[in-house]
Every structure is written in structure tokens, then in C-alpha cells.
mmCIF file of C-alpha atoms in Angstrom:
data_model
loop_
_atom_site.group_PDB
_atom_site.id
_atom_site.type_symbol
_atom_site.label_atom_id
_atom_site.label_comp_id
_atom_site.label_asym_id
_atom_site.label_seq_id
_atom_site.Cartn_x
_atom_site.Cartn_y
_atom_site.Cartn_z
ATOM 1 C CA ALA U 1 -33.724 -27.623 20.208
ATOM 2 C CA GLY U 2 -37.441 -26.981 20.182
ATOM 3 C CA THR U 3 -40.344 -26.086 17.911
ATOM 4 C CA THR U 4 -41.892 -22.677 17.268
ATOM 5 C CA LEU U 5 -45.224 -22.388 15.441
ATOM 6 C CA LEU U 6 -46.466 -19.223 13.740
ATOM 7 C CA SER U 7 -50.055 -19.708 12.567
ATOM 8 C CA GLY U 8 -51.899 -16.955 10.746
ATOM 9 C CA GLY U 9 -51.507 -13.307 11.679
ATOM 10 C CA SER U 10 -48.985 -10.854 10.309
ATOM 11 C CA PHE U 11 -45.679 -9.182 11.112
ATOM 12 C CA SER U 12 -45.352 -5.733 9.597
ATOM 13 C CA GLN U 13 -43.073 -2.706 9.914
ATOM 14 C CA ASN U 14 -40.741 -4.347 12.431
ATOM 15 C CA ALA U 15 -37.035 -3.488 12.390
ATOM 16 C CA ALA U 16 -33.675 -4.711 13.661
ATOM 17 C CA GLY U 17 -30.345 -2.918 13.484
ATOM 18 C CA GLY U 18 -29.032 0.558 13.909
ATOM 19 C CA ALA U 19 -25.823 2.547 13.901
ATOM 20 C CA GLY U 20 -22.796 0.669 15.179
ATOM 21 C CA ASN U 21 -24.419 -2.747 15.583
ATOM 22 C CA ALA U 22 -21.869 -5.472 14.801
ATOM 23 C CA ILE U 23 -24.402 -7.931 13.363
ATOM 24 C CA SER U 24 -28.143 -7.416 12.875
ATOM 25 C CA SER U 25 -30.629 -9.990 11.558
ATOM 26 C CA GLY U 26 -34.281 -10.975 11.555
ATOM 27 C CA GLY U 27 -36.397 -7.865 11.097
ATOM 28 C CA ALA U 28 -39.474 -9.719 12.402
ATOM 29 C CA VAL U 29 -38.336 -13.110 13.792
ATOM 30 C CA SER U 30 -34.929 -14.602 14.634
ATOM 31 C CA SER U 31 -34.725 -18.325 15.395
ATOM 32 C CA SER U 32 -31.595 -19.897 16.884
ATOM 33 C CA GLY U 33 -30.447 -23.127 18.492
ATOM 34 C CA SER U 34 -29.184 -26.443 17.166
ATOM 35 C CA ALA U 35 -31.842 -28.751 15.707
ATOM 36 C CA SER U 36 -34.590 -26.197 16.328
ATOM 37 C CA GLU U 37 -37.695 -26.066 14.161
ATOM 38 C CA LEU U 38 -39.754 -23.130 12.892
ATOM 39 C CA LEU U 39 -43.209 -23.871 11.449
ATOM 40 C CA VAL U 40 -45.034 -21.070 9.617
ATOM 41 C CA ARG U 41 -48.634 -21.509 8.481
ATOM 42 C CA GLY U 42 -50.464 -18.773 6.596
ATOM 43 C CA THR U 43 -48.524 -15.876 8.108
ATOM 44 C CA ALA U 44 -47.788 -12.582 6.324
ATOM 45 C CA PHE U 45 -44.500 -10.693 6.641
ATOM 46 C CA ALA U 46 -44.619 -7.187 5.161
ATOM 47 C CA ASP U 47 -42.374 -4.128 5.229
ATOM 48 C CA ASN U 48 -39.971 -5.484 7.841
ATOM 49 C CA ALA U 49 -36.373 -4.266 7.735
ATOM 50 C CA VAL U 50 -32.825 -4.832 8.898
ATOM 51 C CA ALA U 51 -30.446 -1.900 8.465
ATOM 52 C CA VAL U 52 -26.945 -1.279 9.793
ATOM 53 C CA GLY U 53 -24.410 1.499 9.389
ATOM 54 C CA GLY U 54 -21.810 3.542 11.163
ATOM 55 C CA ALA U 55 -18.502 2.697 12.800
ATOM 56 C CA GLY U 56 -18.244 -0.903 13.981
ATOM 57 C CA ALA U 57 -21.232 -2.098 12.002
ATOM 58 C CA CYS U 58 -20.816 -5.265 9.976
ATOM 59 C CA CYS U 59 -23.527 -7.395 8.533
ATOM 60 C CA ALA U 60 -27.237 -7.148 7.865
ATOM 61 C CA SER U 61 -29.373 -10.186 7.029
ATOM 62 C CA GLY U 62 -32.889 -11.612 7.019
ATOM 63 C CA GLY U 63 -35.365 -8.783 6.498
ATOM 64 C CA ALA U 64 -38.230 -10.876 7.932
ATOM 65 C CA LEU U 65 -36.777 -14.187 9.221
ATOM 66 C CA SER U 66 -33.302 -15.325 10.206
ATOM 67 C CA GLY U 67 -32.027 -18.616 11.567
ATOM 68 C CA PHE U 68 -28.790 -19.707 13.266
ATOM 69 C CA GLY U 69 -27.639 -23.055 14.626
ATOM 70 C CA GLU U 70 -26.776 -26.437 13.164
ATOM 71 C CA GLY U 71 -29.575 -28.578 11.760
ATOM 72 C CA LEU U 72 -32.305 -25.953 11.668
ATOM 73 C CA ARG U 73 -35.645 -26.835 10.074
ATOM 74 C CA PHE U 74 -37.864 -24.169 8.500
ATOM 75 C CA ASP U 75 -41.206 -25.447 7.200
ATOM 76 C CA VAL U 76 -43.199 -22.575 5.684
ATOM 77 C CA SER U 77 -46.608 -22.986 4.026
ATOM 78 C CA GLY U 78 -49.139 -20.485 2.699
ATOM 79 C CA ALA U 79 -47.044 -17.502 3.777
ATOM 80 C CA GLU U 80 -46.475 -14.120 2.146
ATOM 81 C CA PHE U 81 -43.240 -12.114 2.219
ATOM 82 C CA GLU U 82 -43.728 -8.646 0.738
ATOM 83 C CA ASP U 83 -41.571 -5.507 0.699
ATOM 84 C CA ASN U 84 -39.091 -6.716 3.294
ATOM 85 C CA ARG U 85 -35.594 -5.286 2.986
ATOM 86 C CA VAL U 86 -32.029 -5.509 4.222
ATOM 87 C CA SER U 87 -29.446 -2.755 3.860
ATOM 88 C CA SER U 88 -25.931 -2.006 5.028
ATOM 89 C CA THR U 89 -23.888 1.127 4.485
ATOM 90 C CA THR U 90 -20.655 -0.482 5.717
ATOM 91 C CA SER U 91 -20.477 -4.112 4.532
ATOM 92 C CA PHE U 92 -22.300 -6.915 2.722
ATOM 93 C CA ALA U 93 -26.002 -7.688 3.137
ATOM 94 C CA ASP U 94 -28.017 -10.855 2.513
ATOM 95 C CA GLY U 95 -31.512 -12.333 2.561
ATOM 96 C CA GLY U 96 -34.047 -9.621 1.827
ATOM 97 C CA ALA U 97 -36.784 -11.767 3.392
ATOM 98 C CA VAL U 98 -35.122 -14.919 4.805
ATOM 99 C CA GLN U 99 -31.537 -15.703 5.812
ATOM 100 C CA VAL U 100 -30.222 -18.932 7.351
ATOM 101 C CA PHE U 101 -26.765 -19.767 8.675
ATOM 102 C CA SER U 102 -27.003 -23.457 9.538
ATOM 103 C CA ASP U 103 -25.151 -26.532 8.317
ATOM 104 C CA ASP U 104 -27.437 -29.493 7.522
ATOM 105 C CA ALA U 105 -30.556 -27.325 7.528
ATOM 106 C CA GLU U 106 -33.866 -28.275 5.886
ATOM 107 C CA LEU U 107 -35.763 -25.343 4.388
ATOM 108 C CA THR U 108 -39.156 -25.950 2.762
ATOM 109 C CA PHE U 109 -41.453 -23.303 1.294
ATOM 110 C CA THR U 110 -44.827 -24.446 -0.062
ATOM 111 C CA ASP U 111 -47.567 -22.265 -1.589
ATOM 112 C CA THR U 112 -45.611 -19.189 -0.515
ATOM 113 C CA ALA U 113 -45.187 -15.805 -2.232
ATOM 114 C CA PHE U 114 -42.104 -13.595 -2.167
ATOM 115 C CA GLN U 115 -42.763 -10.171 -3.684
ATOM 116 C CA ARG U 116 -40.642 -7.022 -3.902
ATOM 117 C CA ASN U 117 -38.128 -8.001 -1.232
ATOM 118 C CA LYS U 118 -34.747 -6.299 -1.562
ATOM 119 C CA VAL U 119 -31.203 -6.465 -0.241
ATOM 120 C CA THR U 120 -28.695 -3.618 -0.730
ATOM 121 C CA ALA U 121 -25.098 -3.556 0.492
ATOM 122 C CA ALA U 122 -22.536 -0.812 0.895
ATOM 123 C CA ASP U 123 -20.716 0.787 -2.012
ATOM 124 C CA SER U 124 -18.502 -1.821 -3.746
ATOM 125 C CA ALA U 125 -19.753 -4.603 -1.394
ATOM 126 C CA GLN U 126 -22.011 -7.538 -2.289
ATOM 127 C CA SER U 127 -25.742 -8.110 -1.898
ATOM 128 C CA PHE U 128 -26.969 -11.721 -1.717
ATOM 129 C CA GLY U 129 -30.491 -13.084 -2.210
ATOM 130 C CA GLY U 130 -33.267 -10.560 -2.669
ATOM 131 C CA ALA U 131 -35.668 -13.048 -1.038
ATOM 132 C CA ILE U 132 -33.640 -15.968 0.439
ATOM 133 C CA SER U 133 -29.970 -16.564 1.204
ATOM 134 C CA PHE U 134 -27.857 -19.134 3.010
ATOM 135 C CA PHE U 135 -24.109 -19.752 3.332
ATOM 136 C CA SER U 136 -23.921 -23.189 4.910
ATOM 137 C CA ASN U 137 -23.041 -26.771 4.029
ATOM 138 C CA GLY U 138 -25.463 -29.625 3.477
ATOM 139 C CA VAL U 139 -28.593 -27.476 3.180
ATOM 140 C CA ASP U 140 -31.739 -28.854 1.500
ATOM 141 C CA LEU U 141 -33.876 -26.044 0.066
ATOM 142 C CA THR U 142 -37.239 -27.134 -1.374
ATOM 143 C CA LEU U 143 -39.689 -24.818 -3.151
ATOM 144 C CA VAL U 144 -43.144 -26.085 -4.131
ATOM 145 C CA ARG U 145 -45.962 -24.141 -5.841
ATOM 146 C CA SER U 146 -44.427 -20.818 -4.861
ATOM 147 C CA VAL U 147 -43.999 -17.447 -6.563
ATOM 148 C CA PHE U 148 -41.060 -15.055 -6.624
ATOM 149 C CA ASP U 149 -41.964 -11.706 -8.177
ATOM 150 C CA GLY U 150 -40.015 -8.445 -8.259
ATOM 151 C CA ASN U 151 -37.272 -9.294 -5.757
ATOM 152 C CA GLN U 152 -33.851 -7.610 -6.076
ATOM 153 C CA ALA U 153 -30.270 -8.066 -4.889
ATOM 154 C CA GLY U 154 -27.916 -5.124 -5.325
ATOM 155 C CA GLY U 155 -28.556 -1.840 -7.033
ATOM 156 C CA ASP U 156 -26.807 1.363 -7.925
ATOM 157 C CA VAL U 157 -23.859 0.855 -5.554
ATOM 158 C CA SER U 158 -23.509 -2.898 -4.846
ATOM 159 C CA GLN U 159 -23.033 -6.081 -6.842
ATOM 160 C CA GLY U 160 -25.997 -8.451 -6.712
ATOM 161 C CA PHE U 161 -26.077 -12.242 -6.419
ATOM 162 C CA GLY U 162 -29.464 -13.909 -6.919
ATOM 163 C CA GLY U 163 -32.363 -11.512 -7.320
ATOM 164 C CA ALA U 164 -34.525 -14.123 -5.594
ATOM 165 C CA ILE U 165 -32.119 -16.655 -4.036
ATOM 166 C CA ALA U 166 -28.386 -16.817 -3.303
ATOM 167 C CA PHE U 167 -26.428 -19.643 -1.690
ATOM 168 C CA PHE U 168 -22.835 -20.876 -1.481
ATOM 169 C CA SER U 169 -20.787 -23.638 0.217
ATOM 170 C CA SER U 170 -20.800 -27.417 -0.249
ATOM 171 C CA ASP U 171 -23.197 -30.352 -0.596
ATOM 172 C CA ASN U 172 -26.345 -28.280 -0.976
ATOM 173 C CA LEU U 173 -29.543 -29.517 -2.651
ATOM 174 C CA LEU U 174 -32.011 -27.234 -4.432
ATOM 175 C CA THR U 175 -35.359 -28.807 -5.377
ATOM 176 C CA VAL U 176 -37.957 -26.692 -7.199
ATOM 177 C CA ARG U 177 -41.422 -27.801 -8.333
ATOM 178 C CA ASP U 178 -44.249 -25.819 -9.983
ATOM 179 C CA THR U 179 -42.718 -22.477 -9.041
ATOM 180 C CA ALA U 180 -42.409 -19.146 -10.881
ATOM 181 C CA PHE U 181 -39.547 -16.626 -10.937
ATOM 182 C CA VAL U 182 -40.569 -13.407 -12.654
ATOM 183 C CA ASN U 183 -39.204 -9.863 -12.670
ATOM 184 C CA GLN U 184 -36.174 -10.565 -10.470
ATOM 185 C CA ARG U 185 -33.012 -8.485 -10.743
ATOM 186 C CA ALA U 186 -29.416 -8.903 -9.573
ATOM 187 C CA GLY U 187 -27.005 -5.978 -9.792
ATOM 188 C CA GLY U 188 -27.809 -2.550 -11.124
ATOM 189 C CA PRO U 189 -27.078 0.073 -13.773
ATOM 190 C CA THR U 190 -23.337 0.105 -13.084
ATOM 191 C CA ARG U 191 -22.871 -2.960 -10.839
ATOM 192 C CA THR U 192 -22.354 -6.572 -11.890
ATOM 193 C CA GLY U 193 -25.190 -9.052 -11.480
ATOM 194 C CA PHE U 194 -24.941 -12.816 -10.985
ATOM 195 C CA GLY U 195 -28.140 -14.806 -11.534
ATOM 196 C CA GLY U 196 -31.170 -12.607 -12.066
ATOM 197 C CA ALA U 197 -33.304 -15.170 -10.215
ATOM 198 C CA ILE U 198 -30.879 -17.625 -8.560
ATOM 199 C CA SER U 199 -27.137 -17.549 -7.885
ATOM 200 C CA GLY U 200 -25.541 -20.623 -6.343
ATOM 201 C CA GLY U 201 -22.048 -21.986 -5.967
ATOM 202 C CA GLY U 202 -19.732 -24.231 -4.005
ATOM 203 C CA THR U 203 -18.872 -27.898 -4.460
ATOM 204 C CA ARG U 204 -21.084 -30.926 -5.148
ATOM 205 C CA LEU U 205 -24.200 -28.837 -5.727
ATOM 206 C CA ARG U 206 -27.335 -30.786 -6.689
ATOM 207 C CA VAL U 207 -30.193 -29.086 -8.511
ATOM 208 C CA ASP U 208 -33.528 -30.704 -9.439
ATOM 209 C CA MET U 209 -36.062 -28.419 -11.151
ATOM 210 C CA SER U 210 -39.266 -29.275 -12.949
ATOM 211 C CA ARG U 211 -42.263 -27.273 -14.183
ATOM 212 C CA VAL U 212 -40.546 -23.974 -13.402
ATOM 213 C CA LEU U 213 -41.341 -20.640 -15.038
ATOM 214 C CA ALA U 214 -38.483 -18.126 -15.320
ATOM 215 C CA ALA U 215 -39.456 -14.906 -17.138
ATOM 216 C CA ASN U 216 -38.258 -11.319 -17.323
ATOM 217 C CA ASN U 217 -35.378 -11.800 -14.893
ATOM 218 C CA ALA U 218 -32.128 -9.873 -15.373
ATOM 219 C CA ALA U 219 -28.511 -9.724 -14.215
ATOM 220 C CA GLY U 220 -27.138 -6.206 -14.517
ATOM 221 C CA PRO U 221 -26.987 -4.314 -16.827
ATOM 222 C CA GLY U 222 -23.919 -3.335 -14.786
ATOM 223 C CA THR U 223 -20.890 -2.001 -16.594
ATOM 224 C CA SER U 224 -18.264 -2.981 -14.001
ATOM 225 C CA GLY U 225 -17.023 -6.311 -15.315
ATOM 226 C CA GLY U 226 -19.840 -8.253 -16.976
ATOM 227 C CA ASN U 227 -23.061 -9.965 -15.920
ATOM 228 C CA PHE U 228 -23.724 -13.667 -15.513
ATOM 229 C CA GLY U 229 -26.961 -15.633 -15.883
ATOM 230 C CA GLY U 230 -30.064 -13.614 -16.613
ATOM 231 C CA ALA U 231 -32.144 -16.262 -14.815
ATOM 232 C CA PHE U 232 -29.756 -18.755 -13.157
ATOM 233 C CA ASN U 233 -26.044 -18.549 -12.328
ATOM 234 C CA LEU U 234 -25.037 -21.957 -10.919
ATOM 235 C CA THR U 235 -21.324 -22.830 -10.639
ATOM 236 C CA SER U 236 -20.055 -25.889 -8.814
ATOM 237 C CA ASP U 237 -17.355 -28.545 -9.042
ATOM 238 C CA GLY U 238 -18.854 -32.026 -8.967
ATOM 239 C CA ALA U 239 -22.371 -30.756 -9.593
ATOM 240 C CA ARG U 240 -25.432 -32.773 -10.644
ATOM 241 C CA MET U 241 -28.244 -30.750 -12.188
ATOM 242 C CA SER U 242 -31.566 -31.739 -13.726
ATOM 243 C CA PHE U 243 -34.029 -29.381 -15.495
ATOM 244 C CA ALA U 244 -37.337 -30.715 -16.849
ATOM 245 C CA ASN U 245 -40.401 -29.038 -18.382
ATOM 246 C CA MET U 246 -38.990 -25.567 -18.019
#
């Protein structure tokens, strides 16, 4: 447990990973520990990268930020995430800008911009969340007055899930207010895309969106088995979803 504050400043051209690394994450900052808190105020994250490849390499995640540990809290305001990227030549990849693996996490992004972040996995593997991804239970993700522009999951060689955001597992809550998703892409010319802007699944998913702009997002146009949800691909047993003033 503990609190970390990032106020102002910038993180640029930092990198994590390399040949043979089993798991690499957090190109700029990695936060771990149960019930820990990361506060970000007016900080810029640009051109940070996580890349893995070679024998023994597994997973790449969180081009700028990554978080591990139960009950994490990320509270991000007035930040910019631009041109961050995650790539793997051996396995899946997730979270072009931000990746969290934490049950019961609270993730809040206010007045924050995500632009041109990208995640690309190995041939025939999957890429998740061009900007944000999480694969945990009981996560509350809240987006307020934020912009997602030109983010991408997948490409020529990998399937893409959520050009901007991808998440799976159970009992997650997605709340979005006064936020724009434009020019996102999931998948590529020959690879399947799921949710040009957002792809989410699991059980008992709750979604509450209002005053949201979704424009010029795309899944695909892959030719390897269909594409699903040009803007949103949300699949869940026992779901409750509300969309207002879209």
C-alpha cells in the first residue's frame, strides 16, 4: 500500500523489454502492491514503449503505465498519452498506453487525452486495447471529459480487440461521460477486429454512457473470419447497459 503522485512534467522515449524477457510492462512507470494508489496530475507520456521478442519471451503490456496488485487506484487528471506503443513478436500484447492487472481496482481518467497509442501482437496472436486494457474482476473504469483519437489494437499480423479500450472478466463497471472516441481501429487489412473503439466481455458487465461521441472508428476490415462492432463490441451474460445522448 502507499500513494505515488506524479505532478506535471513528462515521460518520453522510455522503454521496457528486450529479447527473452518473460514479461515486460510499463514503458515509463510500473506501479505494484495491494491497495496502492497512483495520482497523476497534468503529466505527459509520449513515445514510450514496451517490446518483447525472442526465445522465452511472453507478454508485453502498458506502453506508458502498468499496475499490478489487488485493489489498485489510478486517478489521472489533465494528462496526455501520445504515441506510446506495445509490441510482441512471440505472444499477445495489451494496453498501448495503460495496462492494469488488479481485481477490485478503481481507474479514473478526467480531462485526459489518448492519441495515436498502439498495441501489436505476434502473428496470429491477439492485441488488446490500443490505449487502455485490463483483465481483472470488479474493476470500475470511469472516463470524464476525455478524448481518444487515433489509437489502434492489432494490425497486419494480429487480431485487435478495442482500438481504444479492451477489458474482460467479471463484475466490471464502465462509466463514460462527455468523452469522444474518434479514428480508432481494431484489427487490420487481413485480421479480425472486435470493437473499433471499445471491446469488453465477461459476466455481469455494467455500462453507463452519456454524452459520448463515437465517430470514424472501425473494426477490420480483416478477411479472416468477420469483424464485430465498428465502435463498441460488448458481450456479457447478465449485463446491464445504459446509453444516453449518444
